[in-house]
XYZ file of C-alpha atoms in Angstrom:
591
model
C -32.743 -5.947 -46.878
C -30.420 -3.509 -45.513
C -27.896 -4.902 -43.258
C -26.825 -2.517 -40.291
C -22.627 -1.878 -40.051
C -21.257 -4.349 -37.536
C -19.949 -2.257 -34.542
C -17.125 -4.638 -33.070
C -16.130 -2.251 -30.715
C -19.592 -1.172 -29.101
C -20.415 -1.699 -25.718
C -17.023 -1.016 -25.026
C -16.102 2.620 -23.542
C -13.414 4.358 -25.367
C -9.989 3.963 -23.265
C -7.876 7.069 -22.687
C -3.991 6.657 -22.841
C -4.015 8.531 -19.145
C -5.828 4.846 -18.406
C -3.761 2.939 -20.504
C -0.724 4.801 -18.619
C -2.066 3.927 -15.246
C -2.802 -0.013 -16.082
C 0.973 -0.432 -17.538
C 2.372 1.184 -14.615
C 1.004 -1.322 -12.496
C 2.886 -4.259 -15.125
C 5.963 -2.717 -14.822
C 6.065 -2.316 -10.971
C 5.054 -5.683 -10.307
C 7.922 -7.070 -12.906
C 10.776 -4.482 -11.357
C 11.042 -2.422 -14.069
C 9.546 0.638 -12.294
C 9.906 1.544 -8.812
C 6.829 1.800 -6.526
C 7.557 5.723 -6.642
C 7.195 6.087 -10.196
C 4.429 7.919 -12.514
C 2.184 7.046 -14.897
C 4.633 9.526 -17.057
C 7.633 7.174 -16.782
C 5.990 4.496 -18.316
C 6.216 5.354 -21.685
C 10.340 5.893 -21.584
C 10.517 2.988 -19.692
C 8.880 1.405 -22.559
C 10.974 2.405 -25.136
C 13.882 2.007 -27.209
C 16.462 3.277 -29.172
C 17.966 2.974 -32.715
C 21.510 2.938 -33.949
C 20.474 6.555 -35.244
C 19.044 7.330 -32.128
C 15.513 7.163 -33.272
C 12.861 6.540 -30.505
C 10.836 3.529 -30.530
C 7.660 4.436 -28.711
C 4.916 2.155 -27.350
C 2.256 4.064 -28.433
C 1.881 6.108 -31.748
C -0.891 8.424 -33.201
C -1.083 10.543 -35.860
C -0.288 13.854 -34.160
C 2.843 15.642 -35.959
C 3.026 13.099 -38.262
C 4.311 15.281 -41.351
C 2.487 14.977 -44.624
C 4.088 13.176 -47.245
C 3.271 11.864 -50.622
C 2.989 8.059 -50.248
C 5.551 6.209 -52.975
C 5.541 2.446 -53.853
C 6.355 0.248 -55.483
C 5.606 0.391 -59.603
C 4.098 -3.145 -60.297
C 1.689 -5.222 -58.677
C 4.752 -7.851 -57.265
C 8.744 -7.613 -57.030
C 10.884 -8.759 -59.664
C 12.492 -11.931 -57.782
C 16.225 -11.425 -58.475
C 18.880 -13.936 -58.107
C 22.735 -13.369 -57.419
C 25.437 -16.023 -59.167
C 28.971 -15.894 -59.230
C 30.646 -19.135 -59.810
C 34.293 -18.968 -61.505
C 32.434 -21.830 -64.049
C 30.783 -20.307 -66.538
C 29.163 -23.682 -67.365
C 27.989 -24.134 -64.305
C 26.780 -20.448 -63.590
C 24.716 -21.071 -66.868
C 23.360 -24.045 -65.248
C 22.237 -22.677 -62.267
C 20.460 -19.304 -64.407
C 18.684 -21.506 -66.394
C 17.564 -23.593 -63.787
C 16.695 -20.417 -61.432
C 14.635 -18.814 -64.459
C 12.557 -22.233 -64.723
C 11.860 -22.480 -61.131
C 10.353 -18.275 -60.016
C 13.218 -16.325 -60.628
C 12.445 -13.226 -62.629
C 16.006 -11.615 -62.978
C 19.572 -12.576 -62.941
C 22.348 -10.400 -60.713
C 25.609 -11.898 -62.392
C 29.155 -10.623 -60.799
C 31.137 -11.250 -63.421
C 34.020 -9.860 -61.126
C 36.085 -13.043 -61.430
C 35.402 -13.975 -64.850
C 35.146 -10.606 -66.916
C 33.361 -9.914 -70.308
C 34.431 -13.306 -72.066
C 32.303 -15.556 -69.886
C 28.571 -13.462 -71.006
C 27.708 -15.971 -73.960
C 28.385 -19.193 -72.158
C 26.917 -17.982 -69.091
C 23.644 -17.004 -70.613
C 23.831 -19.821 -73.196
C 19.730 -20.252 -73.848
C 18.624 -17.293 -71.879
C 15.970 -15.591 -73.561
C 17.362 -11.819 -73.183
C 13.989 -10.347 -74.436
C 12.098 -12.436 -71.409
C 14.658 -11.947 -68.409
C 16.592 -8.985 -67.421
C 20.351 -9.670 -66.515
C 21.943 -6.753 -63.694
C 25.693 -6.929 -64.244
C 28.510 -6.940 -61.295
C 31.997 -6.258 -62.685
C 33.705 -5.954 -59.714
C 36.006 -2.380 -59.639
C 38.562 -2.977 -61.969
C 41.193 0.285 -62.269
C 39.667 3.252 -63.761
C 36.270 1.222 -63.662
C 37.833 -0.447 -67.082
C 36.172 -4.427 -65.752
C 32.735 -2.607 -65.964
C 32.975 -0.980 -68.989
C 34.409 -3.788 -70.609
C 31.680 -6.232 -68.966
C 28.726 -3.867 -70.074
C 30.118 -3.307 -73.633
C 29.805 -6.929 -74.282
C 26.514 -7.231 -72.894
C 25.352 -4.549 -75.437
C 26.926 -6.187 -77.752
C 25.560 -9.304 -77.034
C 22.269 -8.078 -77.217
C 22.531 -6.449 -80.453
C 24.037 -9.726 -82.098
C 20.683 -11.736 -80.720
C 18.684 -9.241 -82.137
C 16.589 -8.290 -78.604
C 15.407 -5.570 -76.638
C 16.057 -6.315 -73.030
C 13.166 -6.064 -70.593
C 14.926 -4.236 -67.742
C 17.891 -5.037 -66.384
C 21.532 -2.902 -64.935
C 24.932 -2.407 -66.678
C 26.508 -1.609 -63.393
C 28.369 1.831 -64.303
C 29.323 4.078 -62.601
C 29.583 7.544 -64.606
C 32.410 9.451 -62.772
C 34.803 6.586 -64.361
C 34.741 8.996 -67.573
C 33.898 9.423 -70.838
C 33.954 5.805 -72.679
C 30.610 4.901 -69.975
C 29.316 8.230 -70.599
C 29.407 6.658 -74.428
C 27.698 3.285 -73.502
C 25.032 5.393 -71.401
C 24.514 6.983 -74.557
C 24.153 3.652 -76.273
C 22.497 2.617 -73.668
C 19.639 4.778 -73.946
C 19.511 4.489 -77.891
C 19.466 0.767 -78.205
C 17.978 -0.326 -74.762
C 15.404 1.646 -73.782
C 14.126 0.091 -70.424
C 18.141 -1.172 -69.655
C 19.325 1.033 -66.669
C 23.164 1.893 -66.781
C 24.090 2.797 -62.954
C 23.725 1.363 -59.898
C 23.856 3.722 -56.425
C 24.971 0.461 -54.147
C 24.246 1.470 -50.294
C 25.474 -1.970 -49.391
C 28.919 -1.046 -48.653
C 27.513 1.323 -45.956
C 25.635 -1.137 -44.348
C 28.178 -3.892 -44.694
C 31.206 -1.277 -43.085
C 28.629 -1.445 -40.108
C 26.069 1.695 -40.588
C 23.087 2.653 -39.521
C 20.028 2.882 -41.642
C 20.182 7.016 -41.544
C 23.743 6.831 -42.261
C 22.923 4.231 -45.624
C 20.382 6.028 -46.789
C 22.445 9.394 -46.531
C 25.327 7.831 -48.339
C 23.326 6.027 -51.268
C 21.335 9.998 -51.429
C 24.113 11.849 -51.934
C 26.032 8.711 -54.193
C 22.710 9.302 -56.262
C 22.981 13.394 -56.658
C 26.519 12.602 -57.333
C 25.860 10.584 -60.149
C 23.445 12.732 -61.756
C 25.538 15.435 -61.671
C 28.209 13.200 -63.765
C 25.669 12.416 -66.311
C 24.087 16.010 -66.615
C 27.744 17.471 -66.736
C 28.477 14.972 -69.775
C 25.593 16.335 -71.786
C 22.607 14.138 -70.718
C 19.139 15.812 -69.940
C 17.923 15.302 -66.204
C 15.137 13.138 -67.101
C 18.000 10.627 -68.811
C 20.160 10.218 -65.721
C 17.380 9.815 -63.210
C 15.559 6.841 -65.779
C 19.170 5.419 -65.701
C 19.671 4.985 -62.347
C 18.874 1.983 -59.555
C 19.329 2.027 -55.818
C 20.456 -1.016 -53.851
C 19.814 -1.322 -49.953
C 20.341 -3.826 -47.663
C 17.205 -5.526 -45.731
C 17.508 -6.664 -42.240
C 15.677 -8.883 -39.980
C 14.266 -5.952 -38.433
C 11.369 -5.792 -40.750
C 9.831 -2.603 -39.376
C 13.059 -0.872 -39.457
C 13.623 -2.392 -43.099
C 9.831 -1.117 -44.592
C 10.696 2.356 -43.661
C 14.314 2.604 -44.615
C 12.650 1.902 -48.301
C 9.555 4.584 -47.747
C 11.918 6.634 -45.803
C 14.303 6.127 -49.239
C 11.634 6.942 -51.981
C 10.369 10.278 -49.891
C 14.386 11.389 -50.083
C 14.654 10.664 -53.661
C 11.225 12.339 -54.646
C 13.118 15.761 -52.856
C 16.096 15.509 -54.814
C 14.346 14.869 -58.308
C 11.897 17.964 -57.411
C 14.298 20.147 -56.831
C 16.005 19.404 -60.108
C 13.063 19.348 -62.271
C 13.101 14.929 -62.764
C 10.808 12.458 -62.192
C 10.090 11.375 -59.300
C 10.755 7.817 -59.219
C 13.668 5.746 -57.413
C 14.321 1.946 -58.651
C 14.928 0.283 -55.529
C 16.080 -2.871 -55.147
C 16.592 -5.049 -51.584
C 19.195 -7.097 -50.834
C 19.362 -9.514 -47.434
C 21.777 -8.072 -45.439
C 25.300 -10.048 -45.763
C 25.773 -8.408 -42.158
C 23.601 -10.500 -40.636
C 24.601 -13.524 -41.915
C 26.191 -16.071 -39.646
C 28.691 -19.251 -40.408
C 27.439 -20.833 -37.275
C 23.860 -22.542 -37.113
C 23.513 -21.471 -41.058
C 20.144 -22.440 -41.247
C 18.252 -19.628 -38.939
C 19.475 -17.655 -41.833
C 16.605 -18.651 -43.807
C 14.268 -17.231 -41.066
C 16.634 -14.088 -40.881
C 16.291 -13.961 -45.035
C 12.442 -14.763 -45.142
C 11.974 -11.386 -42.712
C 14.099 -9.268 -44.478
C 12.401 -10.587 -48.165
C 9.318 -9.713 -46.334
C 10.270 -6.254 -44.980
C 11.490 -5.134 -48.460
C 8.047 -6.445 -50.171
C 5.999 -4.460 -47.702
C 8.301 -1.543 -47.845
C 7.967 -1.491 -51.713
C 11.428 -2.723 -53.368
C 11.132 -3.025 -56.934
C 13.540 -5.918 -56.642
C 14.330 -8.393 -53.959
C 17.706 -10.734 -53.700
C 17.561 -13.012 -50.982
C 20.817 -14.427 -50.228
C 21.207 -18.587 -49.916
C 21.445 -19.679 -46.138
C 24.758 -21.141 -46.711
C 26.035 -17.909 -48.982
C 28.733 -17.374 -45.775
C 30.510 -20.651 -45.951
C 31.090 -20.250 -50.100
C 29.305 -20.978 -52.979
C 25.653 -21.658 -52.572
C 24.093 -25.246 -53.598
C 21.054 -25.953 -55.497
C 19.119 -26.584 -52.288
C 20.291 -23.364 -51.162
C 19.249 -21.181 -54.239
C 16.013 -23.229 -54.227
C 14.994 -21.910 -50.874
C 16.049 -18.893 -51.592
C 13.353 -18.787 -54.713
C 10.890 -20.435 -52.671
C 11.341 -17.843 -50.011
C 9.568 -15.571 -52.685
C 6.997 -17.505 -53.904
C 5.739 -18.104 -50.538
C 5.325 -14.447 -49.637
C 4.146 -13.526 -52.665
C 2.054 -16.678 -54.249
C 0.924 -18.220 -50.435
C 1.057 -14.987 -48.022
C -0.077 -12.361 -50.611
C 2.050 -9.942 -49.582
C 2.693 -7.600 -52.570
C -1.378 -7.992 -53.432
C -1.427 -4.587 -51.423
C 0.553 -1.612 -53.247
C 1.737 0.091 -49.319
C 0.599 -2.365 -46.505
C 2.265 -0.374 -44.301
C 0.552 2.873 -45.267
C -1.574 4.198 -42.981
C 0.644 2.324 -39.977
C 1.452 5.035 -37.376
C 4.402 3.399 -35.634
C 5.679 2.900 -39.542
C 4.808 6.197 -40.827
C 6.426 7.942 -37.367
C 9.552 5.740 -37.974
C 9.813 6.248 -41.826
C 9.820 10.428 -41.230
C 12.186 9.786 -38.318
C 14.471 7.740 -40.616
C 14.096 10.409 -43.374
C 14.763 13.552 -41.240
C 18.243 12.199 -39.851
C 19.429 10.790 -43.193
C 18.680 13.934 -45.111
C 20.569 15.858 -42.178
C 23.378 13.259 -43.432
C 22.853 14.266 -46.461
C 23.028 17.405 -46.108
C 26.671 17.028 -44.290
C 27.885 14.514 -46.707
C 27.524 17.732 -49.031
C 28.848 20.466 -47.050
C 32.139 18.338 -47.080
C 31.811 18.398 -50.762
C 29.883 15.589 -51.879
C 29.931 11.829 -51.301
C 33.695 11.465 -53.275
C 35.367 13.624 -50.893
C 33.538 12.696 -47.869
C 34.465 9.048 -48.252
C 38.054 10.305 -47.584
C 37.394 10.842 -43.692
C 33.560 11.898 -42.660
C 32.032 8.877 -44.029
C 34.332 6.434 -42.522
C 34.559 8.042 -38.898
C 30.920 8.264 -38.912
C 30.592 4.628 -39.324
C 33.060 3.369 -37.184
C 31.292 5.227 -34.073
C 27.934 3.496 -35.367
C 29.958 -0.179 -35.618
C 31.511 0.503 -32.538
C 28.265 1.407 -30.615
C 26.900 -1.719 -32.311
C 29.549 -3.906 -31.690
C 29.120 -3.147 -27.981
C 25.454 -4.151 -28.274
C 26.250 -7.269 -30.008
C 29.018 -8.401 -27.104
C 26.638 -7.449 -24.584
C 23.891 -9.413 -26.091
C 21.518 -6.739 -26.188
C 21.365 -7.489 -30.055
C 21.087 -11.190 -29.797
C 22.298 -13.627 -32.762
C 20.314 -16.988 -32.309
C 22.334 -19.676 -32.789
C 25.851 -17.950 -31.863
C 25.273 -15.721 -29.256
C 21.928 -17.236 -28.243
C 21.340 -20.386 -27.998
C 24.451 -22.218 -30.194
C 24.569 -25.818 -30.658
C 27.939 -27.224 -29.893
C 26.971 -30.226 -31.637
C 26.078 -28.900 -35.016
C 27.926 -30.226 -38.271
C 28.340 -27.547 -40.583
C 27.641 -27.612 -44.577
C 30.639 -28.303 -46.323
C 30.823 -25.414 -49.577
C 33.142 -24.774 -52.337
C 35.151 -21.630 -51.837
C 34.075 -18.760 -53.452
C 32.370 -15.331 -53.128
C 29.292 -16.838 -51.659
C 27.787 -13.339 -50.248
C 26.816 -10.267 -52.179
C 30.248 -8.431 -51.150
C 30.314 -4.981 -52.927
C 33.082 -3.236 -53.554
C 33.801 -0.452 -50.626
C 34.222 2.966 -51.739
C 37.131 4.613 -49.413
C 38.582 1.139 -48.338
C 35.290 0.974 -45.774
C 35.742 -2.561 -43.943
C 33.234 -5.845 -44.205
C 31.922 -6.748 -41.486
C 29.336 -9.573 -40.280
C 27.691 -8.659 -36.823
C 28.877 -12.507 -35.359
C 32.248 -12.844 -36.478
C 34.012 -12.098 -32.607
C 31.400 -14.774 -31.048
C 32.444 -16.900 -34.376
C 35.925 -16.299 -33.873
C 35.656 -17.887 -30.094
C 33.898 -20.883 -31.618
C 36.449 -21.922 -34.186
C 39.169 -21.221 -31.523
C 37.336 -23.492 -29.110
C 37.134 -26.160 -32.077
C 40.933 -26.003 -32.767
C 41.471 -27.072 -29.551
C 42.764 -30.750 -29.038
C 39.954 -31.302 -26.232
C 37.110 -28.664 -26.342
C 37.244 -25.827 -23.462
C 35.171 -26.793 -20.232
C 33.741 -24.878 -17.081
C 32.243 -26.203 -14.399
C 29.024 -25.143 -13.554
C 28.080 -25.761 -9.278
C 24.390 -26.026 -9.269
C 23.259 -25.113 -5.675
C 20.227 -26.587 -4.281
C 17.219 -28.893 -6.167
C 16.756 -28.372 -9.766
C 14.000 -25.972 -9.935
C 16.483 -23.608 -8.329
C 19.306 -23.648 -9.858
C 17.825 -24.272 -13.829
C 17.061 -20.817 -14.868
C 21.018 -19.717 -13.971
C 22.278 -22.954 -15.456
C 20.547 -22.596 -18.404
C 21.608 -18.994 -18.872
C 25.370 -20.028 -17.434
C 25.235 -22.619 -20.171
C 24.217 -20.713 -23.298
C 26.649 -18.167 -22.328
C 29.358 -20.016 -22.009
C 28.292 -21.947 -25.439
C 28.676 -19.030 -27.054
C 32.136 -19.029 -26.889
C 32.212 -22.953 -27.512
C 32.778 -23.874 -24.274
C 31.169 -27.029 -22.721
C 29.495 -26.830 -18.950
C 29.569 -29.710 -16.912
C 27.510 -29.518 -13.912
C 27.903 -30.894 -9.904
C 23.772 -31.989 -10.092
C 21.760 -30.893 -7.534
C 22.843 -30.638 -3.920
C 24.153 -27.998 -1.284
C 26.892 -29.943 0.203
C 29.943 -27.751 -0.360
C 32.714 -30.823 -0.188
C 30.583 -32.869 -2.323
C 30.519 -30.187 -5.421
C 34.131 -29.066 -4.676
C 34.872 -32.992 -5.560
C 32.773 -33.097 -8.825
C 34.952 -29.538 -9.406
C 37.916 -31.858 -9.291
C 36.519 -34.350 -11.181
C 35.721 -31.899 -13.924
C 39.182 -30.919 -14.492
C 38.939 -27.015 -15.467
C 39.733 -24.376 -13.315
C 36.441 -21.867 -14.264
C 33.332 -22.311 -12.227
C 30.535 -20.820 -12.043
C 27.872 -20.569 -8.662
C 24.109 -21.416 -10.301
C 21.310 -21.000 -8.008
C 18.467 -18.535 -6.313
C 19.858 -15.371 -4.573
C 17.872 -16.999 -1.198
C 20.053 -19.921 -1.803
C 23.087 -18.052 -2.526
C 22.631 -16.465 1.005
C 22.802 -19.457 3.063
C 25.451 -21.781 0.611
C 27.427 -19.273 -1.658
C 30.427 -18.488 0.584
C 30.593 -21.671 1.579
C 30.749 -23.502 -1.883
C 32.970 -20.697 -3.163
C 35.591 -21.210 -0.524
C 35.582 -25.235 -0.943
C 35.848 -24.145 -5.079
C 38.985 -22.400 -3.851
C 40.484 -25.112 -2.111
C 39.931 -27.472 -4.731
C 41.925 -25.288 -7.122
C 39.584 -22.740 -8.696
C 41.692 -19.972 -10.783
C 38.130 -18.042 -11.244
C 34.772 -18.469 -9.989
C 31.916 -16.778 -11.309
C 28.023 -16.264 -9.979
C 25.448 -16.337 -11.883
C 23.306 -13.226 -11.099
C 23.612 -9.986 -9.850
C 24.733 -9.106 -5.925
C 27.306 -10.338 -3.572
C 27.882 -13.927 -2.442
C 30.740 -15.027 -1.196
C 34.341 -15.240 -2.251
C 33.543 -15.055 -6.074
C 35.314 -13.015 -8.591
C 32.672 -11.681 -10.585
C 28.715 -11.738 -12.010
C 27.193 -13.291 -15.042
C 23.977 -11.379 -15.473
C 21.666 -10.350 -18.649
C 23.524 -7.379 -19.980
C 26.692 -8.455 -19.310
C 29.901 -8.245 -21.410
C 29.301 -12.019 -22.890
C 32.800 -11.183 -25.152
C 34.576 -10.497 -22.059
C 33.549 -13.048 -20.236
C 34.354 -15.458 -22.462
C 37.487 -13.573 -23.643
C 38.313 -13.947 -20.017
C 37.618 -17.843 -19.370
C 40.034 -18.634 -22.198
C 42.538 -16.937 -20.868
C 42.006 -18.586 -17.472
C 41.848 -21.350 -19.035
C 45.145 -21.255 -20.939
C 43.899 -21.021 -24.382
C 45.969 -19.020 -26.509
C 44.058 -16.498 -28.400
């Protein structure tokens, strides 16, 4: 028996997006966003957003202009799960490999930068070479000599066990001159599926760039490379199957799937126009940037969405950085959920069972040709200047410090909120205590970029608060019965918490003497009016001016409009930095 197609959608007329214009309209009217004079045309800008590189995030997508584009993913059926160590102990850096390699991981990332070539045969003591590929980090090193010395005895270590390694990085970089030209060489004659060269984008993303302006960078740090190796004698083909890009992955999972499509599509122009393969090695690293000190353990959700945003976006390779990788050297718990932050993705979730799950995505596949268009404009300037070396000198750097700036300003204004420091902190968390050490994946900065981490200024205000003998207060007067004044204490509160400062509250009431007494009580000088504007009409002024008498240096309101003698608003959108930069001044903290 034949069994008819089930039709989900019939019954149901077909909806137009003049309709779905119409019906949002009335949403955003009723919420404020739109005025009762606006059109079903605003609704759409009203309803979208922008990107550090000033890509538009639309509501709606279709497939209308979408340009075609060969779709490249991924080459095997999961990512290699690819683990960073770099204890000063070799002993114990061979301890935590082994154990890694038993437990899910697939690769080892060793930065050998503090440690240097002697520590390889203690450190992978019992590592079967032949079964695990090892990606080496020498640190810079003058005239690149750490790497080359690193990657020599890696070779060599290799040839003395007798193995052919299964993939793996020497970390070169070929403009350092002839002698790695020579282990490329050797390279490709002893260790066939061994890649020499690594084109790192994280020191692009870590100095505070956009995705464009990454991907632009690590482009033209690629074409740069192969023109090194092509110049010293090695066929096109060679370079390109020696190479292996590294990008960050954010927490913005969309934005991190097409940064690696957006990546491959780049790549696959390059190696057309000079007659390669077209193939890019990609692997994904969590994003140091995003990383916070405080409330370290939302970094494992930040982690498990970037992990996932690189698997759907295709990386070869994914490092996911411990939660604690800010405050030192990971523990075993750490690198365990790290692992397990794999396995569950790709063992519970299924997520690399599909070889492009975003394929066929029309928001994606609109932002991925976005992304690709401005970074191969990038590109393009990168190599009018004359190529990534000499743009690192000055057009590389400005460029980035407008994007951190412009992102900086985001973060202070909390329009790009960090849970757990400028979002909802906990003043009574007890931190992880870690051994020193170079806990995140902190790559060395061509042109003396900066390393930045998107909370340090909120962080900065925390451990400030801390050092004090008696932690910072403000006093927050909450006008009126609780349901009125919760919503603006609770946002008063966190905002203030951001900066480590404690709120102590009147309680509920409108008499004016009776708060500007708990004011006393409180023993700070900052308050802060909580309560409905309708409330604030008939008690601000009054409250304010008893707040005076009683010795206020600064009042704030919480909200937007005018109410009395206060000096100035607390509102969504609102410096947070400022204000808090502010209160410790007024409160005679030395910063």
């Amino acid at each position: 028996m034949t069994v008819p197609p089930l039709e989900i959608a019939s019954g149901f007329p077909p909806g137009s997006r003049e309709q779905w214009r119409t019906l949002a309209l009335g949403v955003l009217r009723k919420s404020g966003v739109l005025g009762e004079d606006a059109t079903p045309a605003a609704v759409e800008e009203a309803l979208s957003s922008t990107t550090h590189d000033g890509v538009t995030i639309a509501p709606l997508h279709d497939a209308a202009a979408l340009p075609a584009a060969p779709r490249i993913v991924r080459r095997g059926d999961r990512w290699d799960v690819r683990q960073r160590h770099a204890h000063p102990d070799p002993a114990v850096t061979n301890e935590a490999v082994l154990a890694d390699l038993e437990n899910g991981v697939t690769s080892i990332w060793l930065d050998l930068s503090a440690n240097g070539p002697d520590a390889l045969p203690r450190v992978l003591d019992g590592v079967h070479l032949d079964l695990a590929p090892v990606v080496l980090d020498a640190g810079a090193g003058a005239s690149g000599v750490q790497p080359i010395r690193v990657a020599g005895a890696y070779l060599d270590l290799l040839a003395e066990r007798g193995v052919t390694a299964p993939g793996g990085n020497l970390g070169l970089d070929p403009s350092d001159g002839p002698e790695t030209v020579s282990l490329l060489r050797r390279c490709l004659a002893e260790q066939p599926s061994l890649r020499g060269v690594v084109v790192d984008a994280l020191p692009y993303h870590d100095a505070g760039g956009s995705d464009a302006e990454e991907l632009g960078c690590s482009i033209a740090a690629g074409v740069a490379a192969l023109r090194a190796m092509t110049d010293a004698g090695l066929t096109v083909e060679q370079a390109i199957g020696l190479l292996e890009f590294r990008y960050a992955a954010t927490a913005d999972q969309f934005l991190t799937i097409a940064k690696l499509r957006a990546a491959r599509r780049l790549w696959a122009r390059v190696a057309e126009v000079v007659g390669g393969p077209i193939e890019q090695l990609q692997h994904a690293v969590t994003s140091s940037a995003m990383m916070t000190v405080r409330d370290p353990w939302v970094n494992m959700l930040r982690t498990t969405l970037a992990c996932f945003g690189a698997g759907v976006g295709g990386a070869d390779a994914v490092t996911v950085q411990p939660f604690d990788a800010c405050l030192g050297l990971p523990d075993a718990f750490a690198r365990r959920i790290a692992r397990n932050t794999h396995s569950l993705l790709v063992e519970e979730s299924g997520v690399a069972r599909v070889a492009d799950p975003a394929g066929g995505s029309w928001y994606v596949e609109r932002l991925t040709a976005d992304l690709a268009e401005r970074a191969w404009a990038w590109f393009q300037e990168i190599e009018r200047a004359g190529g990534i070396a000499a743009a690192r000198g000055r057009l590389v750097p400005e460029r980035i410090t407008a994007t951190r700036a412009r992102r900086a300003r985001d973060v202070a204004h909390r329009r790009d909120p960090i849970t757990g420091v400028s979002e909802f902190p906990n003043l009574a968390e007890k931190l992880p205590v870690r051994q020193s050490g170079p806990g995140l994946a902190r790559p060395v900065e061509p042109g003396g970029l900066p390393r930045i981490r998107y909370a340090e200024e909120f962080e900065a205000l925390r451990d400030l608060a801390e050092g004090q003998a008696e932690r910072p207060k403000v006093f927050l007067a909450t006008i009126g019965p609780v349901a009125a004044h919760t919503a603006r204490t609770t946002f008063a509160a966190n905002l203030f918490a951001a900066g480590g400062i404690a709120a102590v509250t009147s309680g509920p009431g409108t008499d004016s003497a009776a708060i500007a007494e708990a004011f006393r009580a409180a023993g700070t000088p900052v308050a802060c009016l909580c309560s409905s504007d309708r409330l604030y009409g008939e008690h601000a002024a009054a409250v304010a001016a008893a707040l005076r008498e009683a010795g206020a240096r600064r009042i704030w309101l919480a909200g937007k409009g005018e109410h009395g003698d206060v000096d100035a608003n607390l509102y969504a959108g609102c410096d947070a930095l400022d204000v808090l930069r502010t209160t410790f001044d007024d409160l005679g903290v030395a910063r």
